Coordinates of C-alpha atoms (C1' of nucleotides) and ligand atoms in Angstrom, one line a residue:
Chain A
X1 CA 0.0 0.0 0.0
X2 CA 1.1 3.5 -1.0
X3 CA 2.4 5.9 2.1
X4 CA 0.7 8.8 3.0
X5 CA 2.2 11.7 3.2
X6 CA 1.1 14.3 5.8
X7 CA 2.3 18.1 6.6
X8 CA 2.0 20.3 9.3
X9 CA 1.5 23.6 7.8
X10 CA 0.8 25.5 10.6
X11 CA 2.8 27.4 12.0
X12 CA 3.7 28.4 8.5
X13 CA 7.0 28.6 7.1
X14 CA 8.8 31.7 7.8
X15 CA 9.4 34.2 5.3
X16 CA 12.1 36.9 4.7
X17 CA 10.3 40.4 5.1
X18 CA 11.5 40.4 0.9
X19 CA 9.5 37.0 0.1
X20 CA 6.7 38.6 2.3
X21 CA 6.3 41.7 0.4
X22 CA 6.8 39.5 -2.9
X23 CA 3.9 37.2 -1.3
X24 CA 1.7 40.2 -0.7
X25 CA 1.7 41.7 -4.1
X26 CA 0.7 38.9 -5.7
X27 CA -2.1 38.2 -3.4
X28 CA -3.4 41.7 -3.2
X29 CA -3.4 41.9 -7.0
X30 CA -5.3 38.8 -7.1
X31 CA -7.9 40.4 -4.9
X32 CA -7.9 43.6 -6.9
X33 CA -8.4 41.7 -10.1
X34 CA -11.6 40.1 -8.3
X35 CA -12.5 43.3 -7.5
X36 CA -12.2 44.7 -10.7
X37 CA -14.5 42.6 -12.4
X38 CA -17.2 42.9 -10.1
X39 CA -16.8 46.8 -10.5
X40 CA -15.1 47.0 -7.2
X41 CA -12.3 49.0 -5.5
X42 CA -9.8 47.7 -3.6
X43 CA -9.6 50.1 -0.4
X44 CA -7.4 50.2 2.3
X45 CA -9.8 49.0 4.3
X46 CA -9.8 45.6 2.8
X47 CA -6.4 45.8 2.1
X48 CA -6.0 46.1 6.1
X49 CA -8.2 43.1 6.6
X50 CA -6.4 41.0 3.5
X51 CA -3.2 42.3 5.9
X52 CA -4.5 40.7 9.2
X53 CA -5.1 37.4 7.7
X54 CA -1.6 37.0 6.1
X55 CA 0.1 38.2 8.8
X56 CA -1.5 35.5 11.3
X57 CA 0.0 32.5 12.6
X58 CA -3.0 31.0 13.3
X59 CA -7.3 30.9 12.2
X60 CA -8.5 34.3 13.0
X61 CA -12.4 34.9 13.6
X62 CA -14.1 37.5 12.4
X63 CA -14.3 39.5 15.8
X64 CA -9.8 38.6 15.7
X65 CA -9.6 40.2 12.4
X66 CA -11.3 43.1 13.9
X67 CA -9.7 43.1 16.9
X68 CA -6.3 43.2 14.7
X69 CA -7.5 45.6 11.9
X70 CA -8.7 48.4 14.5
X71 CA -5.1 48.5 15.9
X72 CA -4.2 50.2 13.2
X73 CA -7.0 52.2 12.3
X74 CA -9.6 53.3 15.2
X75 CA -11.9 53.8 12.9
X76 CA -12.8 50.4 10.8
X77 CA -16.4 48.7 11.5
X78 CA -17.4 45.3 11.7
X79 CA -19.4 45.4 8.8
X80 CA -16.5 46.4 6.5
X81 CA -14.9 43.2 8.0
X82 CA -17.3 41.0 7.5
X83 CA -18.0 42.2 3.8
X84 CA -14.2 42.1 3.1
X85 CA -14.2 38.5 4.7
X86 CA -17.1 37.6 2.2
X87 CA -15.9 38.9 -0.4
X88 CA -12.6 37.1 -0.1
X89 CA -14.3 34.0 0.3
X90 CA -16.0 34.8 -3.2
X91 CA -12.6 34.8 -5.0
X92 CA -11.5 31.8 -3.2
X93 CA -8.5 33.2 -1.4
X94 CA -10.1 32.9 2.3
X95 CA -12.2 29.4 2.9
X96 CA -13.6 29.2 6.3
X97 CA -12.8 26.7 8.9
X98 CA -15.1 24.9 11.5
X99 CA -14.4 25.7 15.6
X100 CA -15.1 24.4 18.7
X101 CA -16.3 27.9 20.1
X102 CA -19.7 29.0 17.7
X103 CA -17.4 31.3 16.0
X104 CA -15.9 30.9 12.4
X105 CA -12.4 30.8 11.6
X106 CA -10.9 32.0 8.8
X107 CA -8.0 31.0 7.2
X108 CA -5.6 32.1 3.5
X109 CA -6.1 29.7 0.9
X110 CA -3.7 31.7 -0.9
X111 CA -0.3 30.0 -1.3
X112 CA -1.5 26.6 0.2
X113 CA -2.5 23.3 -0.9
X114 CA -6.1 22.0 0.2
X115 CA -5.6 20.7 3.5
X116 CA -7.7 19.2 6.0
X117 CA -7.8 19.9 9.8
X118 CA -7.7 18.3 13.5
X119 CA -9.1 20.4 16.2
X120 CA -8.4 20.0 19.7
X121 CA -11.6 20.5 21.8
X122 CA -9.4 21.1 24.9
X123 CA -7.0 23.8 24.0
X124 CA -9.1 25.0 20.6
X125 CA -5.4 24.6 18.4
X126 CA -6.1 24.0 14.6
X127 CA -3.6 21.2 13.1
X128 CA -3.5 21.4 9.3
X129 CA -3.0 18.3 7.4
X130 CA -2.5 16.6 3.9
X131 CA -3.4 13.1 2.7
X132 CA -3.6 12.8 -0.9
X133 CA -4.5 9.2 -0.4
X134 CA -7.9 10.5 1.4
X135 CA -8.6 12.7 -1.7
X136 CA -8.2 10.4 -3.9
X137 CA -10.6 7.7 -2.1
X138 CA -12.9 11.1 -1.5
X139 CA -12.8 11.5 -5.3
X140 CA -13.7 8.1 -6.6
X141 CA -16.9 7.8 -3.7
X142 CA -18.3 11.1 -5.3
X143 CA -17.6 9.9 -8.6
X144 CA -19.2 6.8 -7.8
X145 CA -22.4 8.6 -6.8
X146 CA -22.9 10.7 -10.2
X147 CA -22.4 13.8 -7.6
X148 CA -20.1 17.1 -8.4
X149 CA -17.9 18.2 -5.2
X150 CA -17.8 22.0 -5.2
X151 CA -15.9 22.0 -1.4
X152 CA -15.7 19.5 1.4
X153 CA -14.9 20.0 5.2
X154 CA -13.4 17.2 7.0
X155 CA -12.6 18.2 10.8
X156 CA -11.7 16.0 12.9
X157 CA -12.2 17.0 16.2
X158 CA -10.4 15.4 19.1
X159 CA -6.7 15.7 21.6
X160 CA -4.2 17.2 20.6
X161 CA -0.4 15.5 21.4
X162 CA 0.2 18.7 23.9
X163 CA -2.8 18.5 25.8
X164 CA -2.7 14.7 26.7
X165 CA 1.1 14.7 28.0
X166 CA -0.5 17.7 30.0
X167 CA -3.3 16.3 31.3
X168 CA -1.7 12.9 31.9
X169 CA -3.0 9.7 30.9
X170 CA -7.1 10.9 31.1
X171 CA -7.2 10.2 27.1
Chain B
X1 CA -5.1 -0.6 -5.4
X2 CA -7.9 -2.3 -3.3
X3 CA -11.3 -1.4 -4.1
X4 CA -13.9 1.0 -2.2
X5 CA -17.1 -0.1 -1.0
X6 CA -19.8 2.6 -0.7
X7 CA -23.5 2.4 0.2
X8 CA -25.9 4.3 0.1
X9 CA -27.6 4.0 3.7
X10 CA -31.0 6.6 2.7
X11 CA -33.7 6.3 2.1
X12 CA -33.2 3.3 4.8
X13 CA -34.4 -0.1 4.2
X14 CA -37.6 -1.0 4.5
X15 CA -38.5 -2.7 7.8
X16 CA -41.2 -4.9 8.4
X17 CA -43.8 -3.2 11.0
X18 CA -42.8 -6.6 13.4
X19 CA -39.0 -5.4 12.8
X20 CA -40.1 -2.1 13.6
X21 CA -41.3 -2.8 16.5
X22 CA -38.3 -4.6 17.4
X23 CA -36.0 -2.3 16.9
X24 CA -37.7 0.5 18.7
X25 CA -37.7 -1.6 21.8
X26 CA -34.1 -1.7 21.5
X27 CA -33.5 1.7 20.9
X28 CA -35.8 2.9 23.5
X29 CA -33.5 0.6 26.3
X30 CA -30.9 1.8 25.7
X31 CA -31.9 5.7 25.6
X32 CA -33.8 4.4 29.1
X33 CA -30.8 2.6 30.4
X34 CA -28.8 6.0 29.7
X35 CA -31.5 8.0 31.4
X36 CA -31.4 5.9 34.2
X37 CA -27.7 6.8 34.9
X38 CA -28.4 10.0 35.3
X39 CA -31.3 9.8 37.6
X40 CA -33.5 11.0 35.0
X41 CA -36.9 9.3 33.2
X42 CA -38.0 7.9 29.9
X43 CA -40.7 10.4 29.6
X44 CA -43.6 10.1 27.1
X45 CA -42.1 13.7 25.7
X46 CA -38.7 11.9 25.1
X47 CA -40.2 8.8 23.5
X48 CA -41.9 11.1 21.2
X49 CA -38.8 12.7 20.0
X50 CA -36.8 9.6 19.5
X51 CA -39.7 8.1 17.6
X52 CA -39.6 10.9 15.2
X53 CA -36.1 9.9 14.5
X54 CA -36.6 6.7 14.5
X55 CA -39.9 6.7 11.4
X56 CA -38.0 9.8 9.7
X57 CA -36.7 8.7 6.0
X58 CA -34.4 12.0 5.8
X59 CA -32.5 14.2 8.4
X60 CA -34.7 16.4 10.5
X61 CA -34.1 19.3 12.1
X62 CA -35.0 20.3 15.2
X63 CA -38.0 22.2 14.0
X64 CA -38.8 19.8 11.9
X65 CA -39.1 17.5 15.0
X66 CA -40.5 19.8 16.8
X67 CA -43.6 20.1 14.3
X68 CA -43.8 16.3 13.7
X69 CA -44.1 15.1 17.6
X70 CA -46.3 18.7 17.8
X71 CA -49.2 16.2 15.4
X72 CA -49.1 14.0 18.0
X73 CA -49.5 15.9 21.0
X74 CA -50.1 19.7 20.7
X75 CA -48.4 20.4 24.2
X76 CA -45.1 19.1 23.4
X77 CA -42.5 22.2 24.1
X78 CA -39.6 23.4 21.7
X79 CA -37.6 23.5 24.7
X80 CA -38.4 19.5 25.6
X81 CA -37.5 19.1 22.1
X82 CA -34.5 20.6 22.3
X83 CA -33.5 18.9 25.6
X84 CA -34.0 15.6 24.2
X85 CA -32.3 16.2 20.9
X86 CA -29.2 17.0 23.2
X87 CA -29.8 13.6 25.9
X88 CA -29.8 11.6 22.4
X89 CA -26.6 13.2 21.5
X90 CA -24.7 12.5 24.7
X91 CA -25.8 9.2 25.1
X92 CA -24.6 8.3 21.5
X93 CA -27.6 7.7 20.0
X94 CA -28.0 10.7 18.0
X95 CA -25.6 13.1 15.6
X96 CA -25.4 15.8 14.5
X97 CA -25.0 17.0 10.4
X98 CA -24.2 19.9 8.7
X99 CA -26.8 21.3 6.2
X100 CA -26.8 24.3 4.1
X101 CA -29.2 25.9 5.5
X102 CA -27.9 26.8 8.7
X103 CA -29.8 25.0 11.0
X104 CA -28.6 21.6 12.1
X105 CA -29.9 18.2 11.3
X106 CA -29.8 15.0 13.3
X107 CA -29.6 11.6 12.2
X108 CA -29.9 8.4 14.6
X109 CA -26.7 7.0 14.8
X110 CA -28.3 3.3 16.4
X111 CA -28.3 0.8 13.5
X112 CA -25.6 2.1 11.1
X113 CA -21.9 2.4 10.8
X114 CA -20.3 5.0 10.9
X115 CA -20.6 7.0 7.2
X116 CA -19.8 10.3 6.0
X117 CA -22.0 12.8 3.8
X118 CA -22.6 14.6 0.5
X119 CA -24.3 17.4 0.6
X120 CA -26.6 19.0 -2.2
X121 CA -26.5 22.6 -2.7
X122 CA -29.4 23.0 -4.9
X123 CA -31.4 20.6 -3.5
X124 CA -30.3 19.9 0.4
X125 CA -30.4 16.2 -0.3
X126 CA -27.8 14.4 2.2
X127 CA -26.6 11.2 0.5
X128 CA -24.5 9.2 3.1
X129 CA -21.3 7.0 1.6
X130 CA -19.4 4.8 3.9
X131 CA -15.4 4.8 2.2
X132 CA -13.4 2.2 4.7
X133 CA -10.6 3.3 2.3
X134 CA -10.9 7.2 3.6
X135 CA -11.3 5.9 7.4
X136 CA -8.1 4.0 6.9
X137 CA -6.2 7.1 6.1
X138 CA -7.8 9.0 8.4
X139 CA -7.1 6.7 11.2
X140 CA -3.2 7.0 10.3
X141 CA -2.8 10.4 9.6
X142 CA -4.5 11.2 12.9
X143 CA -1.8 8.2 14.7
X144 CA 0.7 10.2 13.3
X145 CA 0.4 13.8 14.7
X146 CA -0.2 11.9 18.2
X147 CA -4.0 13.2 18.2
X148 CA -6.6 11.1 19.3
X149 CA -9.6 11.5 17.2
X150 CA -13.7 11.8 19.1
X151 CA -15.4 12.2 16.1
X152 CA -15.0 13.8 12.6
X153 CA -17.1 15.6 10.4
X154 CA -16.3 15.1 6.7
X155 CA -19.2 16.6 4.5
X156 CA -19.0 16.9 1.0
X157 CA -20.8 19.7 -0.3
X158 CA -21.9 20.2 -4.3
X159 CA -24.7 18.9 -6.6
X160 CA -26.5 15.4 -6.9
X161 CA -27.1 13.3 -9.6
X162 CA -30.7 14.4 -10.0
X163 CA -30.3 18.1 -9.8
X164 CA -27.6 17.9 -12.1
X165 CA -29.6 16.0 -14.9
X166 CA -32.4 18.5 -14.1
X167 CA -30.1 21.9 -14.4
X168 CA -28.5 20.8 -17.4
X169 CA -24.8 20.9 -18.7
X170 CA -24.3 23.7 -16.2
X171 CA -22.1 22.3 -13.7
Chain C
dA1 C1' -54.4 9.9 51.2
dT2 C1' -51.0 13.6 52.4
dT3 C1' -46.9 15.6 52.3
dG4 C1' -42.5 17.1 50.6
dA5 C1' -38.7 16.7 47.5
dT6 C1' -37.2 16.7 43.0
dA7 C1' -37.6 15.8 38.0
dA8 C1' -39.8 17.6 34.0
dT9 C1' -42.2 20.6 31.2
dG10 C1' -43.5 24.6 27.9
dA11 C1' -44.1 29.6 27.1
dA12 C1' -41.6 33.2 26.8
dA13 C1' -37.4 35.6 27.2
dC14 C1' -32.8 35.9 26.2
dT15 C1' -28.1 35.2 23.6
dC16 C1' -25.0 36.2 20.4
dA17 C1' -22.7 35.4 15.9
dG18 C1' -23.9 36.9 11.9
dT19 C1' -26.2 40.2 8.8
dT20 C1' -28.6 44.2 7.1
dT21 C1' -30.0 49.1 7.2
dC22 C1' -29.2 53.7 6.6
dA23 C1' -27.3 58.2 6.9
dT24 C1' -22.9 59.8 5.8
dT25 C1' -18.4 60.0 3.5
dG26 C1' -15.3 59.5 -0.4
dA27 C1' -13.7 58.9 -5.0
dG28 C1' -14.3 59.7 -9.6
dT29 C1' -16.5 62.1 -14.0
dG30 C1' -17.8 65.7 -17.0
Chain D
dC1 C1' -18.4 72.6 -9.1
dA2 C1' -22.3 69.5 -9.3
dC3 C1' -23.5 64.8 -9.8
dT4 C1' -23.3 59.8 -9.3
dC5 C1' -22.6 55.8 -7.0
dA6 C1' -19.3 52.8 -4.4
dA7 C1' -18.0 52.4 0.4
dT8 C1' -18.2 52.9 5.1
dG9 C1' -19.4 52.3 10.2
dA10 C1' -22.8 52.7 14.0
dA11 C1' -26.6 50.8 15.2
dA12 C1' -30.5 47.9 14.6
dC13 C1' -32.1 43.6 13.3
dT14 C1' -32.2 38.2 12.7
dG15 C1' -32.9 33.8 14.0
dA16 C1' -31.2 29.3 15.5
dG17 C1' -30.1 27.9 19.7
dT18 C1' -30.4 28.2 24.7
dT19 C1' -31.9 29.5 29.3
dT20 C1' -35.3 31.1 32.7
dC21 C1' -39.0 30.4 35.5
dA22 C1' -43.5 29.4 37.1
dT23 C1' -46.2 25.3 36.9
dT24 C1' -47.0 20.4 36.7
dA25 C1' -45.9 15.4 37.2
dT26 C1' -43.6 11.8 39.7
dC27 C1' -42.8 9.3 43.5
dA28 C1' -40.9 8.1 48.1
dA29 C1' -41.8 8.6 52.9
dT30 C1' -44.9 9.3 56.2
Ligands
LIG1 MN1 -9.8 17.0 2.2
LIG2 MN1 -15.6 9.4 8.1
LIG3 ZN1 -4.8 20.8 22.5
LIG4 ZN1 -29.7 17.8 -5.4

DNA sequence: ATTGATAATGAAACTCAGTTTCATTGAGTG
DNA sequence: CACTCAATGAAACTGAGTTTCATTATCAAT
């Protein structure tokens, strides 16, 4: 049987403030070519909120990205945040993820490969993973049902390594 | 590369009205032996609800419940409902599915294995697959970031068979 | 039967993440 | 400078889910 191969993608990779600013140009242009067609600007409002998201090291929530984007600017409303987060999601760069709290979290799809994710319920960390052997037993089961996968969520929710050598042997 | 092996486990197979009755007697013990751990009573309320469940040929919601046992007996609270729906889920009986219309479904997780979900965006349909191929993979990518895995969610979401045919070439 | 303790219930109120409204501001055009 | 319309943020609204609370049912011990 074929080996899996799985990655731990967060925390992600560091990069040299020079790739950074190489990684934001690309990204912000592909946003402002979304906007464009739609007959949209790209302010610097949702440039700020485009901004918070890249520069996390983790799955923000809407109320984080807030949070983050009013740092810099006082002013910024919720609303704006949750349009620009809507928006994003519209030209595929920003795919929400599932939580253990109510709230959504929101990740880049950006530069990554689809991934799926493990989510402690005791200490709320996201674990990003690959298995291309999954996706390809996903693929031939929707196949074999005459059905057309747009987008798939597969959480698994559970104990992270951390939080059972802290608790001790209690699962 | 081994094959998958996928069923389709709605609408669920016909049962005889003896078999019926059969089964619900088993259900009903054990969601009575549960209740008697906690101190607490197989009510005629909380029959009700798990009945619903039980006759259902599709995944309710709890409103959907909540109208359904509400034909029976006109009294029967929202709250109750709710109460129950959440007694089934802790006691293992009853799950939890996503939707797309933002309010939860339940299924009754009694007589089946454990099976994932498609997910129809035009329609709402919720086709369930079982893929021991996916579970496989699963099981060892989890082993191998030391998590231990509750449960899992994985919900494919997209277009059926039938809606597609019905729509046309467009997607 | 009567009492007292506690489980159970349902109507209504509340929560709160998410979403919309609306008056105002800003950016661009002729 | 008008004029248009995208964009914004404060505040109001929404609605699934959840809790409160006054009332009712259950049942064990008199
Ligand atoms: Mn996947
Ligand atoms: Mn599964
Ligand atoms: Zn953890
Ligand atoms: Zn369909």
């Amino acid at each position: 049987m074929t080996k899996t191969a799985e990655v731990i993608l967060f925390p992600r990779n560091a990069r040299t403030p020079a790739q950074f600013q190489q990684w934001l140009a690309t990204v912000l242009q592909t946003f402002q070519d979304y906007l464009v067609t739609r007959g949209l600007t790209l302010t610097h409002q949702r440039e700020a909120v485009l901004r918070c998201l890249m520069a996390a090291q983790r799955h923000l929530s809407l109320e984080d990205v807030y949070a983050e984007a009013r740092r810099k600017d006082r002013t910024i409303g919720r609303a704006t945040v949750f349009r620009t987060l809507r928006l994003l999601q519209e030209c595929g760069l920003v795919a929400e993820v599932g939580s253990t709290d109510g709230r959504a979290r929101f990740e880049l799809k950006a530069d990554r490969p689809h991934h799926d994710h493990m989510i402690c319920v005791e200490c709320g960390r996201i674990l990003e993973f690959e298995s291309p052997m999954m996706e390809r037993f996903q693929d031939e089961a929707v196949k074999r049902h005459g059905f057309v996968a747009l987008w798939h969520r597969h959480e698994i929710f559970g104990r992270c390594a951390a939080c059972r050598r802290l608790r001790g042997r209690a699962s």
